[in-house]
Coordinates of C-alpha atoms in Angstrom, one line a residue:
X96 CA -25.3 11.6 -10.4
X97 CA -22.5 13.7 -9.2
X98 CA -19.6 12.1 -6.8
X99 CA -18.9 15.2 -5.3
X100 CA -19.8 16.0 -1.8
X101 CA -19.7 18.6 1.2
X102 CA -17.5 16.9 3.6
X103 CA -19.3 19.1 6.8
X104 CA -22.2 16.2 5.6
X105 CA -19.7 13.0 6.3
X106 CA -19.9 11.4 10.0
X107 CA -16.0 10.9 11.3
X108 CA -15.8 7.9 13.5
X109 CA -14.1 8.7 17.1
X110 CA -12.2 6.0 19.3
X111 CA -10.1 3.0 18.6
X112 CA -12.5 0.3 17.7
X113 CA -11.6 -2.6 20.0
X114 CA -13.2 -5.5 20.8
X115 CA -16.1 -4.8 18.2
X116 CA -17.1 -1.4 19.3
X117 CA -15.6 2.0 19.9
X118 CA -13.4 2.8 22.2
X119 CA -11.9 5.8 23.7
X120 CA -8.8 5.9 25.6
X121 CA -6.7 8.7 27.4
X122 CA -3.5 9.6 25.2
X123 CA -1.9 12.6 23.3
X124 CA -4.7 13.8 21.5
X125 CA -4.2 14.2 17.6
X126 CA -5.8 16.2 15.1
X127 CA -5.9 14.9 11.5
X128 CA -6.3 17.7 8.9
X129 CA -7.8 17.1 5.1
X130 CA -4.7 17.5 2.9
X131 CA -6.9 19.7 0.7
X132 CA -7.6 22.2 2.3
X133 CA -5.8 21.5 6.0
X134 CA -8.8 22.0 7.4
X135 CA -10.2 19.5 10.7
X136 CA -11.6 16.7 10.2
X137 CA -11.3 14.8 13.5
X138 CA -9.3 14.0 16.3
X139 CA -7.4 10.8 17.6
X140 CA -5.6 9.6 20.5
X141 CA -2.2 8.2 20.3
X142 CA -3.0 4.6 22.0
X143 CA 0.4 3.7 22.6
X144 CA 1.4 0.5 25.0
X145 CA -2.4 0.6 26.6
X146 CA -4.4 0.8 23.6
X147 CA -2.3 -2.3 22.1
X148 CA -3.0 -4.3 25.3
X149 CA -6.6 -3.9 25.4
X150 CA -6.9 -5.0 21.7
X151 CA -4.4 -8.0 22.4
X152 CA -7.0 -8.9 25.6
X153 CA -9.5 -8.8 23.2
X154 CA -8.0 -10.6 20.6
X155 CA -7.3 -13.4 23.2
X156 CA -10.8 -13.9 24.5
X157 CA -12.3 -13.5 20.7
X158 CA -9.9 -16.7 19.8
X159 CA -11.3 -18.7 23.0
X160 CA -14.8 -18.0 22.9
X161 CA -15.1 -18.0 18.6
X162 CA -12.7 -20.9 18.1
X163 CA -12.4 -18.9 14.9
X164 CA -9.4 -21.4 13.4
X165 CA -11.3 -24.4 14.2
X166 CA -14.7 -23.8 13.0
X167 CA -15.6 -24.8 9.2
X168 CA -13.8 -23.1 6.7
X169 CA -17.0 -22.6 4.7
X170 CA -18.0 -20.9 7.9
X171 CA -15.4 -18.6 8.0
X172 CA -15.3 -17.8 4.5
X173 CA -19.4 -16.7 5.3
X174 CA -18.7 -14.2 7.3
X175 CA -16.1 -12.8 5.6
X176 CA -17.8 -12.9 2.2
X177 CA -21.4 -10.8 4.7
X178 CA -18.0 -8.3 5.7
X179 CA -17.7 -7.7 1.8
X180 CA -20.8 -7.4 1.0
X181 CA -21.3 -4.3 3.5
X182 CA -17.8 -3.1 2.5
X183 CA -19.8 -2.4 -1.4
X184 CA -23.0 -1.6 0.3
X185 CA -21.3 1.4 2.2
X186 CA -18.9 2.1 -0.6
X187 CA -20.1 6.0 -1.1
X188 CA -19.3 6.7 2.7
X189 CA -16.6 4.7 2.9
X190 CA -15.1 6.5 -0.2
X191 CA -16.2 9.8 0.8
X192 CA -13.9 9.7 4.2
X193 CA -10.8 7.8 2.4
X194 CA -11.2 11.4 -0.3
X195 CA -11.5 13.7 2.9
X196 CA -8.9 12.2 4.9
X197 CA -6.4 11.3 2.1
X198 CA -4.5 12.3 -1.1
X199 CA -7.0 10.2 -2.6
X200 CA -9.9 11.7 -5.6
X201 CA -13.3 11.2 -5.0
X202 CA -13.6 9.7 -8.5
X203 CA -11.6 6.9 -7.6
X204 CA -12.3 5.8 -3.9
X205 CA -16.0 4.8 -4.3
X206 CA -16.0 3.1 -7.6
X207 CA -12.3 1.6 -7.0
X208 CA -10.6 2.0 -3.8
X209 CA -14.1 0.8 -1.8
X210 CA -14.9 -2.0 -4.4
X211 CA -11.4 -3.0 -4.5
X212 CA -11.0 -3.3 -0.8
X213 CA -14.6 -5.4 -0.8
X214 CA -12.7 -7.2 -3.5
X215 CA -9.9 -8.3 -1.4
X216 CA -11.5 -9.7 1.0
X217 CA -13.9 -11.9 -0.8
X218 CA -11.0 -13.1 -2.8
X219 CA -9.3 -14.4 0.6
X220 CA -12.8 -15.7 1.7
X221 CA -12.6 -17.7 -1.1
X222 CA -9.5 -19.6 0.1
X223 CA -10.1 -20.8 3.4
X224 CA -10.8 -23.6 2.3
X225 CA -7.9 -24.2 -0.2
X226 CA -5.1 -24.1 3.0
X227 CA -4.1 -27.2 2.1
X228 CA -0.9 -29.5 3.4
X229 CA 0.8 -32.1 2.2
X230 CA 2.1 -35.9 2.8
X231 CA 5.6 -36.6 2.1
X232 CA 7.1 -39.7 1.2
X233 CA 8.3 -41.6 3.7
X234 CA 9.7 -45.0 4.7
X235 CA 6.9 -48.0 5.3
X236 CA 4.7 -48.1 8.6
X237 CA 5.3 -44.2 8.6
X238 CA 2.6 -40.9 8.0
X239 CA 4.4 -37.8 7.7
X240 CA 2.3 -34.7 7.5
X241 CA 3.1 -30.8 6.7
X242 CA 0.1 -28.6 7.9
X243 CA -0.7 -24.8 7.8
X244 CA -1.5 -23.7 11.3
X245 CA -2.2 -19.7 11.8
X246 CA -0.6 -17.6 14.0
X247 CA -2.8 -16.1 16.7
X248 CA -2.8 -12.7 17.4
X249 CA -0.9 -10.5 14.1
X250 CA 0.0 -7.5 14.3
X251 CA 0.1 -4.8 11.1
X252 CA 0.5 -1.2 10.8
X253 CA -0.3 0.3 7.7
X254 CA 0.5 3.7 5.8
X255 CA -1.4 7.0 4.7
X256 CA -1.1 6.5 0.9
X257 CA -4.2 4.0 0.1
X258 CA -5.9 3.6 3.5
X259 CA -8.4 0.8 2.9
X260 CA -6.3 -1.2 0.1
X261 CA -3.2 -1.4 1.9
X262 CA -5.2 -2.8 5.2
X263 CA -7.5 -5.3 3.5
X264 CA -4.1 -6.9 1.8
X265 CA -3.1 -7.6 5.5
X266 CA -6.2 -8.2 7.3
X267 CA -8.1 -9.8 5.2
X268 CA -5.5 -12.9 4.8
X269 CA -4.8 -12.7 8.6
X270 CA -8.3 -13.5 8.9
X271 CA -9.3 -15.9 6.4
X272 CA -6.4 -17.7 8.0
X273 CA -8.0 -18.2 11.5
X274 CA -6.0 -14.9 12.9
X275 CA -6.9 -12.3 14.9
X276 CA -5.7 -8.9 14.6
X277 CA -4.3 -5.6 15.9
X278 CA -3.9 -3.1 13.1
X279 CA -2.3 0.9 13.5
X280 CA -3.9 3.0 11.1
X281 CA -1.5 6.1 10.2
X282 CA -2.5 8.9 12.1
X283 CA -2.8 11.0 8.9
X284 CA -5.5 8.9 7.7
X285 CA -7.2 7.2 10.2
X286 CA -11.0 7.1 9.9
X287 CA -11.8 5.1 6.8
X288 CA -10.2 2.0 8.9
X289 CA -11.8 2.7 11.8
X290 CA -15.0 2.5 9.4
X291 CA -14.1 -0.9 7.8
X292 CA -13.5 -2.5 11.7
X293 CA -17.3 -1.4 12.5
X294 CA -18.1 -2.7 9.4
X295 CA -16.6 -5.9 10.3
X296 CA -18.4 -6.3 13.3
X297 CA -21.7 -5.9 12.1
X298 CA -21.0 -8.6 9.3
X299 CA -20.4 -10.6 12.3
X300 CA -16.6 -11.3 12.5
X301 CA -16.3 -12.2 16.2
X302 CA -15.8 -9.1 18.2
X303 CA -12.1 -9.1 19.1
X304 CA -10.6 -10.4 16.1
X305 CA -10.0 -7.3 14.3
X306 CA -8.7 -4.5 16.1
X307 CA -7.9 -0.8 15.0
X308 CA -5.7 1.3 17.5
X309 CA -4.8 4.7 16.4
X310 CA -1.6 6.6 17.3
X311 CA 2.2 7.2 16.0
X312 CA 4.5 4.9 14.8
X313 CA 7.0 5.3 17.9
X314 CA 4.5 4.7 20.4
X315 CA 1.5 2.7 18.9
X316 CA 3.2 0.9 16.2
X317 CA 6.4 -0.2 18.7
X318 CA 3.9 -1.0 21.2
X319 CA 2.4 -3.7 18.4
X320 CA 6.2 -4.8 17.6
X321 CA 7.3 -5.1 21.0
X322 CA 4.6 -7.1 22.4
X323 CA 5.0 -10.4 23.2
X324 CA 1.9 -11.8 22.2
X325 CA 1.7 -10.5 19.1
X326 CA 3.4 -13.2 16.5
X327 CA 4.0 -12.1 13.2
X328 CA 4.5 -8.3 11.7
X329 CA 2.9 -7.0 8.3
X330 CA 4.4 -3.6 7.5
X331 CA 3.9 -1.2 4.6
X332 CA 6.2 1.9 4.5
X333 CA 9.4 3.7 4.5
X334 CA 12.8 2.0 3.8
X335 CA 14.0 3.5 6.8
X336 CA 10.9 2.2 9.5
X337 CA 10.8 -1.4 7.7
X338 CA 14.2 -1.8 8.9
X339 CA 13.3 -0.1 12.7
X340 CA 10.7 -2.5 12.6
X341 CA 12.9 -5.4 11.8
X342 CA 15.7 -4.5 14.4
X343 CA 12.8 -3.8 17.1
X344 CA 10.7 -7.3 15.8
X345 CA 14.6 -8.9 17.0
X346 CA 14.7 -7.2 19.8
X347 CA 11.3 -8.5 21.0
X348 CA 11.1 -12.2 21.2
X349 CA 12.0 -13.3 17.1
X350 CA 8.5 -13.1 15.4
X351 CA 8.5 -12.9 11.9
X352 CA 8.1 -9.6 9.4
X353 CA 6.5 -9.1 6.0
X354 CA 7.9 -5.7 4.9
X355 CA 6.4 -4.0 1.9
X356 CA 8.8 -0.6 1.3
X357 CA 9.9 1.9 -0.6
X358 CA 11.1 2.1 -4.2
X359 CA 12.6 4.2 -7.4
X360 CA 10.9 2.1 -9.8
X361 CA 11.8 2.4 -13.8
X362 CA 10.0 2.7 -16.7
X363 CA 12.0 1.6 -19.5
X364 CA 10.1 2.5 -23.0
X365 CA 11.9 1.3 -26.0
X366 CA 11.2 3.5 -29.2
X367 CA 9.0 0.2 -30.7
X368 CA 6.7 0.9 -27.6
X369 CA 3.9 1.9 -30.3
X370 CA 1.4 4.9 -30.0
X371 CA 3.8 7.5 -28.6
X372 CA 0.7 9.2 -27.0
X373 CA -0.6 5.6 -25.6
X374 CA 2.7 5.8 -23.7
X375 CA 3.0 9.0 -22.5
X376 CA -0.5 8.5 -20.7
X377 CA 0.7 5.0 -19.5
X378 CA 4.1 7.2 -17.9
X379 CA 2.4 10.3 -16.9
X380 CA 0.4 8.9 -14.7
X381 CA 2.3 6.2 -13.4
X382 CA 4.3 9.2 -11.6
X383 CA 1.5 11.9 -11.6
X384 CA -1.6 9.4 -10.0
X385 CA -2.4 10.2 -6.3
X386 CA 0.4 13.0 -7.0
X387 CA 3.5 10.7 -7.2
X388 CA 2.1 9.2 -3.4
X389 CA 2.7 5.3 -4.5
X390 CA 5.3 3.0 -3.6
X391 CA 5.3 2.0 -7.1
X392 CA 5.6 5.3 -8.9
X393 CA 7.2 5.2 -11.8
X394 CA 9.9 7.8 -10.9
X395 CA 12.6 6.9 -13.3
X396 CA 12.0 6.8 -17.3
X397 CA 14.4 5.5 -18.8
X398 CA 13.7 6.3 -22.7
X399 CA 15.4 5.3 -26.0
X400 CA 16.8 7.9 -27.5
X401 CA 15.1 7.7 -31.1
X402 CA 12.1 9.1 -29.0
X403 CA 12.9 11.0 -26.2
X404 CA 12.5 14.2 -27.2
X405 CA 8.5 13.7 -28.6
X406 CA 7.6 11.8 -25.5
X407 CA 9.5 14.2 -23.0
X408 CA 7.5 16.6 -24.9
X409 CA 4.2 14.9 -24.3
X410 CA 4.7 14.4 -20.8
X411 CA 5.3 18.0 -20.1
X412 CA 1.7 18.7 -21.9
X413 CA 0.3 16.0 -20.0
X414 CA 1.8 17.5 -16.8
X415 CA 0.2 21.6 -17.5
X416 CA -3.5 19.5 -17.7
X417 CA -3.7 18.8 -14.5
X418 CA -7.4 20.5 -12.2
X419 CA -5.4 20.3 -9.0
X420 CA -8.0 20.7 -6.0
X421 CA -10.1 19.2 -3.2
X422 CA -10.5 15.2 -3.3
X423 CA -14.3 15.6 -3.0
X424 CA -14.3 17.3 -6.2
X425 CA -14.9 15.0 -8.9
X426 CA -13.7 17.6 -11.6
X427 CA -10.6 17.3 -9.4
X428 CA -7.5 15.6 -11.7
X429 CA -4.3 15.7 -9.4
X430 CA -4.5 15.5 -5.8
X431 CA -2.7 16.9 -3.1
X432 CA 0.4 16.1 -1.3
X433 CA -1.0 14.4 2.2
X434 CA 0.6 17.1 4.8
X435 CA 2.6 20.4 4.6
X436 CA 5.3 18.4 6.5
X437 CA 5.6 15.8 3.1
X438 CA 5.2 18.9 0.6
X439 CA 8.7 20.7 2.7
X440 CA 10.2 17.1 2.1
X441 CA 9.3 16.7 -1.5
X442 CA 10.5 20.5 -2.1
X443 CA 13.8 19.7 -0.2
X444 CA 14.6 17.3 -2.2
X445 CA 14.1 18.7 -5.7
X446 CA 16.4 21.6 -4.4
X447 CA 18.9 19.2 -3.2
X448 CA 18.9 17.5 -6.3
X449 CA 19.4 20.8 -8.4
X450 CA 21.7 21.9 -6.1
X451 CA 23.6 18.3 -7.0
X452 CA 23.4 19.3 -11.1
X453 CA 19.5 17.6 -12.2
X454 CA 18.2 20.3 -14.8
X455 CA 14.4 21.5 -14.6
X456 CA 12.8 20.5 -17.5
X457 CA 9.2 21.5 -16.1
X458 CA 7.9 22.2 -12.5
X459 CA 9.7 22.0 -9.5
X460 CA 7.7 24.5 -7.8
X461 CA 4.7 24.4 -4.9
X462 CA 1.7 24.9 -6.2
X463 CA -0.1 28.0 -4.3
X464 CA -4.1 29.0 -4.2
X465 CA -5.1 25.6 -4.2
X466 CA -7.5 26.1 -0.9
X467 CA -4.5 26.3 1.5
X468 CA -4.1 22.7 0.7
X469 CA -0.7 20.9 0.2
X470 CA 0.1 20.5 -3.9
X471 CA 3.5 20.3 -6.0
X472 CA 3.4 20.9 -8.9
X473 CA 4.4 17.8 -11.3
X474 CA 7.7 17.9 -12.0
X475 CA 10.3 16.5 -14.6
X476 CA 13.7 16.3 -14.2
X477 CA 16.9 15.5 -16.4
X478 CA 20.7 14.9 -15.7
X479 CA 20.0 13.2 -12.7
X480 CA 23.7 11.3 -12.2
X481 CA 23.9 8.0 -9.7
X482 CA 25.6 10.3 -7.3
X483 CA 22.3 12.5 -6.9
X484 CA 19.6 12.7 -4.4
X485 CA 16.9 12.3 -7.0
X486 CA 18.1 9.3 -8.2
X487 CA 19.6 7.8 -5.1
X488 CA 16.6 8.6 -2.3
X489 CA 12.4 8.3 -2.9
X490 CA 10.6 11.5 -3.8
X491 CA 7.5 10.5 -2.8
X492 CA 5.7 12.9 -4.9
X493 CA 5.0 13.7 -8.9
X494 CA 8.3 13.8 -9.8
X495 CA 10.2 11.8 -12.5
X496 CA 13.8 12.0 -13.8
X497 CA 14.8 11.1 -17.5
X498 CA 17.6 9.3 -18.5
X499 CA 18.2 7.9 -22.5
X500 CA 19.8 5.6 -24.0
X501 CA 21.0 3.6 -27.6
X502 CA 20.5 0.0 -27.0
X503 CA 18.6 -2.2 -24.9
X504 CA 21.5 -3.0 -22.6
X505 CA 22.6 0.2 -21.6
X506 CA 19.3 0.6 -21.2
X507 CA 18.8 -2.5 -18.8
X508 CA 22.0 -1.1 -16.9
X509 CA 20.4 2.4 -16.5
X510 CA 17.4 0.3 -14.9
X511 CA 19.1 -1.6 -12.2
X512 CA 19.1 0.7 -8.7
X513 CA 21.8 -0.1 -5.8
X514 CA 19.4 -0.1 -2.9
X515 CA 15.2 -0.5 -4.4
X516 CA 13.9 -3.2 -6.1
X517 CA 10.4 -2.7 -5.9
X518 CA 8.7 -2.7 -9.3
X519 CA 9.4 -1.6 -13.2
X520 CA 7.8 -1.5 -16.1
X521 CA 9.2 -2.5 -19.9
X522 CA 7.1 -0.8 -23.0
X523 CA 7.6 -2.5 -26.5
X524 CA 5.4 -4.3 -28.8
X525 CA 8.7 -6.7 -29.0
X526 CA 7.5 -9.6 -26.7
X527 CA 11.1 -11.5 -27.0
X528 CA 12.7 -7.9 -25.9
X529 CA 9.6 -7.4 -23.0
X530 CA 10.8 -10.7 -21.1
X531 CA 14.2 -10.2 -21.7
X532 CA 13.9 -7.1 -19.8
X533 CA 11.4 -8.5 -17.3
X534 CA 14.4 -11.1 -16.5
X535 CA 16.8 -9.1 -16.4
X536 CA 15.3 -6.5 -14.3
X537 CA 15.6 -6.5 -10.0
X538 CA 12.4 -6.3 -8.8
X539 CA 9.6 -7.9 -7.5
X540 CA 7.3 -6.8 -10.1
X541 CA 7.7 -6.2 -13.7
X542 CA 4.6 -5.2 -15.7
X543 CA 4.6 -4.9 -19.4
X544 CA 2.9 -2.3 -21.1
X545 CA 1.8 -0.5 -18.1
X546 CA 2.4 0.4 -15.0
X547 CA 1.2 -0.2 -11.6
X548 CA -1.4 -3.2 -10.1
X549 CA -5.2 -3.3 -11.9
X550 CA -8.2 -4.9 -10.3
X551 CA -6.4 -8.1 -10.1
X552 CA -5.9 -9.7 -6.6
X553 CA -4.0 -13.0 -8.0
X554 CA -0.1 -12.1 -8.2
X555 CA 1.8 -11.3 -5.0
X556 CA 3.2 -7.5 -4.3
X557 CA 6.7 -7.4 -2.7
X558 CA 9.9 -6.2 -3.8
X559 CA 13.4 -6.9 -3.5
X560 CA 16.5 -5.5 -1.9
X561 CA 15.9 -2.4 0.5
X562 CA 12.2 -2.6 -1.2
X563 CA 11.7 -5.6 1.5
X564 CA 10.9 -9.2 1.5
X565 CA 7.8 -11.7 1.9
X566 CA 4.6 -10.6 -0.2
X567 CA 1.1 -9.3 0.0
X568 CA -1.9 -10.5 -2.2
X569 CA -2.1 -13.4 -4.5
X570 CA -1.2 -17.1 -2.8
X571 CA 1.5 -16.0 -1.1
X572 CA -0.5 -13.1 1.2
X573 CA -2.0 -16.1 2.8
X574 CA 1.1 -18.1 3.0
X575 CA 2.1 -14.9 5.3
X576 CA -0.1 -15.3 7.8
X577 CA 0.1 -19.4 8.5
X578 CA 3.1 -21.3 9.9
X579 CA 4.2 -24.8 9.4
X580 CA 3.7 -27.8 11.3
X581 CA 5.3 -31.0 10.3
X582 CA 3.9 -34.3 12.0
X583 CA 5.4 -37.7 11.7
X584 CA 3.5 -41.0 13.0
X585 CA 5.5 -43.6 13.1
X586 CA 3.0 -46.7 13.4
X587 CA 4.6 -50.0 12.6

C-alpha cells in the first residue's frame, strides 16, 4: 500500500478549536501555503488578545465543572490513554495534513510523527499516578509535607518544524498534570493541531481543557504571555523570541518559562568511529533530515583529521542522492525548506558566510524546478572561522560546516560554542573516550553514536546557555507543569 496521496482529497480543519469545538473568530485572515509547492491549503485568523480570552474562559469553567486535578488519577490517565488511542487510529490523516502543511515527508509522519505523538501522550498517562511528594524529617509532634500541585491554566506556543511532536511534549504533561491549556500553533503549520484538539475532545478530555488559538507570535502568542491568568509558559523556538518571551513573561505578573531554543550542535567523529560509511549516514542526515529544519541538527562536524578527507567525501555523495519534492510523495527523500521567507534567510546567510571567508565544498545554491516549492540544496561548508556567521548564528537549513583536528582535545575545544548549548554528538567505538567527551561537552544532550532523539520518551530535551533552560519529555516534562507546596502540621 502506497503512502502517497492527493492532498485536494485531505479535509483542512477551519477555526480555533475552543472549548471542545470549532470556533471562528474575526481577525487578520491568514493563508497558510504547502511548502512544496506554495500552493493553498487553508486559511486562519490571527486570534490575538480575544481568541486567548475565550480559550482562558473556557479553560476556567472546564477546571470548575471537571474538577480535572481532583478526580482519580487512574481516571485521568483513562482519558488520556482513549485520546491516544484515536491519535493511532487517525494516524493516516493526521499524517497526511502534518506532510501537506509542513517540511515534513509523508514516509515519516504517519508511521512516526503520528505514532510518536500517540506515544507521548500515553507515556504521560502513565504517570498520573506516580506525582508523588515527600515527608521530611522533622522535629517530634511535627508532619511536614512537600506536595505537587498543578498550575491551572498553561500557556504554550509551539513552532512550525515538527507540529504534533513539539505540542504533545507540552500538552500532554500539562494535562496528565491536572492543567488546562491554551496552546498557539505556528501559523505556518497550523491544521494538524487543530486536528489533535478535536481529537481530544472526542476521547473525552473535558471541553475546555485543551485549547488551540491560531495567529502570530506578536499578537496571539503575547496575548498568551501577557495574560494574567495564564501561569506558566512552555516555548519552543528561536534564540531571539525565547528571550522576548522571558522579558515579556516579567513584564506580566512573574510566571514561570520552560524555553526550548535554538542551537549549532557538533558532531565530533573521532577516526576510531568504525564503519566510515555507518558514519557518514549517521552525519548526513543528522543535518540533511527534514532539510536541516531541527533544533538539533547536527550543523558542525568536527572530524579527526586521519579521516576527513574519505568522510567529507562521502557526505558530498550522500548529499547529490537526495529526490527532493512534494511531502506527499513517498518516493520523496529531502524535503522542502517551510516558506520562501526561510529559503531568502538560509541563502543570506550562506552568502554572508562566504562573503566572511567559508569555502563551498558542495551546494550552496536554491534548488529550482522543484514544483515552485521552497528547497536548498544541501550544503557543505569549510573554513568557517569563530568570527563567521556560519559558525556564530543558526542556519536553520541542510547546511554543515567542517572543522578537523589531531587530538581529542583540540577537538573538545573546537566543540564548545560561546552562545548554544543545545545538543552534540561523540562517534568512537572508544567508550572511555565517548564519556570523556560527553563530560566535557556543554549541552544538554549528548548522544553517542548517533544523532538526534529515537522513539524514546524517557530522557528530558533541554539545552543550556542561549539554547534555554527547564526540560521537555522524560520526568522532568512533568516536573514543568506542577509547583510545590510545602505543609507543616505542628501537632504536639
Amino acid at each position: 500500500m502506497t503512502l502517497s496521496f492527493d492532498p485536494a482529497t485531505v479535509s483542512i480543519p477551519k477555526g480555533h478549536h475552543i472549548g471542545g469545538q470549532y470556533v471562528e473568530l474575526p481577525g487578520t485572515e491568514i493563508e497558510v501555503l504547502r511548502p512544496s509547492d506554495l500552493q493553498h491549503m487553508g486559511m486562519v485568523t490571527d486570534g490575538g488578545e480575544a481568541a486567548v480570552q475565550q480559550a482562558v474562559d473556557a479553560a476556567k469553567g472546564a477546571l470548575a465543572r471537571s474538577r480535572w486535578a481532583k478526580i482519580a488519577p487512574r481516571d485521568r490517565a483513562a482519558v488520556l490513554l482513549r485520546f491516544a488511542a484515536l491519535i493511532e487510529e487517525n494516524a493516516t490523516y493526521l499524517g497526511q495534513l502534518e506532510a501537506m502543511g509542513s517540511s515534513r515527508l509523508i514516509s515519516m509522519t504517519i508511521v512516526r510523527d503520528a505514532v510518536r505523538t500517540a506515544g507521548v501522550v500515553r507515556f504521560y498517562a502513565e504517570f498520573c499516578d506516580k506525582i508523588e511528594g515527600t515527608v521530611t524529617s522533622t522535629e517530634a509532634n511535627a508532619l511536614s509535607i512537600v506536595k505537587h500541585e498543578p498550575y491551572g491554566i498553561v500557556g504554550a506556543i509551539v513552532p512550525w518544524n515538527f507540529p504534533m511532536i513539539t505540542a504533545a511534549w507540552k500538552f500532554a504533561p500539562a494535562l496528565a498534570a491536572g492543567n488546562a491549556v491554551v496552546m498557539k500553533t505556528s501559523e505556518l503549520t497550523p491544521h494538524s493541531l487543530l486536528a489533535l484538539a478535536e481529537l481530544a475532545a472526542r476521547a473525552g478530555i473535558p471541553a475546555g481543557l485543551f485549547n488551540v488559538v491560531n495567529g502570530y507570535g506578536h499578537t496571539t502568542g503575547a496575548a498568551i504571555v501577557r495574560h494574567p491568568d495564564i501561569l506558566k509558559i512552555s516555548f519552543t523556538g528561536s534564540t531571539q523570541t525565547g528571550a522576548a518571551i522571558m522579558t515579556l513573561a516579567a513584564q506580566s505578573g512573574i510566571k514561570p518559562v520552560t524555553l526550548e531554543l535554538g542551537g549549532k550542535s557538533p558532531q565530533l567523529v573521532l577516526a576510531d568511529a568504525g564503519d566510515i560509511d555507518v558514519v557518514a549516514g549517521r552525519v548526513a542526515a543528522a543535518f540533511m533530515d527534514n532539510a536541516g529544519q531541527v533544533c538539533t541538527a547536527g550543523s558542525r562536524l568536527i572530524v579527526e583529521d586521519k579521516i576527513a578527507d574519505e568522510l567529507v567525501e562521502r557526505l558530498i555523495a550522500r548529499t547529490k542522492a537526495i529526490k527532493a519534492g512534494p511531502t506527499w510523495d513517498e518516493t520523496t527523500t529531502f524535503a522542502p525548506i517551510i516558506s520562501r521567507k526561510q529559503l531568502e534567510r538560509i541563502d543570506t546567510m550562506v552568502r554572508g558566510s562566504i562573503g566572511e571567508g567559508a569555502s563551498v565544498v558542495t551546494g550552496a545554491t536554491v534548488l529550482e524546478g522543484r514544483n515552485e516549492g521552497s528547497f536548498y540544496a544541501p550544503t557543505i561548508l569549510e573554513n568557517v572561522s569563530d568570527d563567521n556567521i556560519g559558525f556564530k548564528e543558526e542556519f536553520f537549513g541542510p547546511v554543515l560546516t567542517v572543522r578537523t583536528f589531531a587530538d581529542l582535545e583540540e577537538g573538545l575545544a573546537q566543540a564548545a560554542h560561546p552562545v548554544y548549548g543545545l545538543a552534540a554528538s561523540v562517534h568512537t567505538t572508544d567508550l572511555k573516550k565517548a564519556l570523556k567527551a560527553a563530560d566535557s561537552i556543554e549541552a544538554g544532550m549528548v548522544w553517542i553514536n548517533q544523532h538526534g532523539r529515537g522513539p524514546e520518551f524517557t530522557y528530558p530535551a533541554g539545552g543550556y546557555k542561549g539554547s534555554g533552560f527547564g526540560k521537555d519529555m522524560g520526568r522532568a516534562g512533568i516536573e514543568a507543569f506542577l509547583r510545590q507546596k510545602a505543609i507543616w502540621a505542628n501537632y504536639a
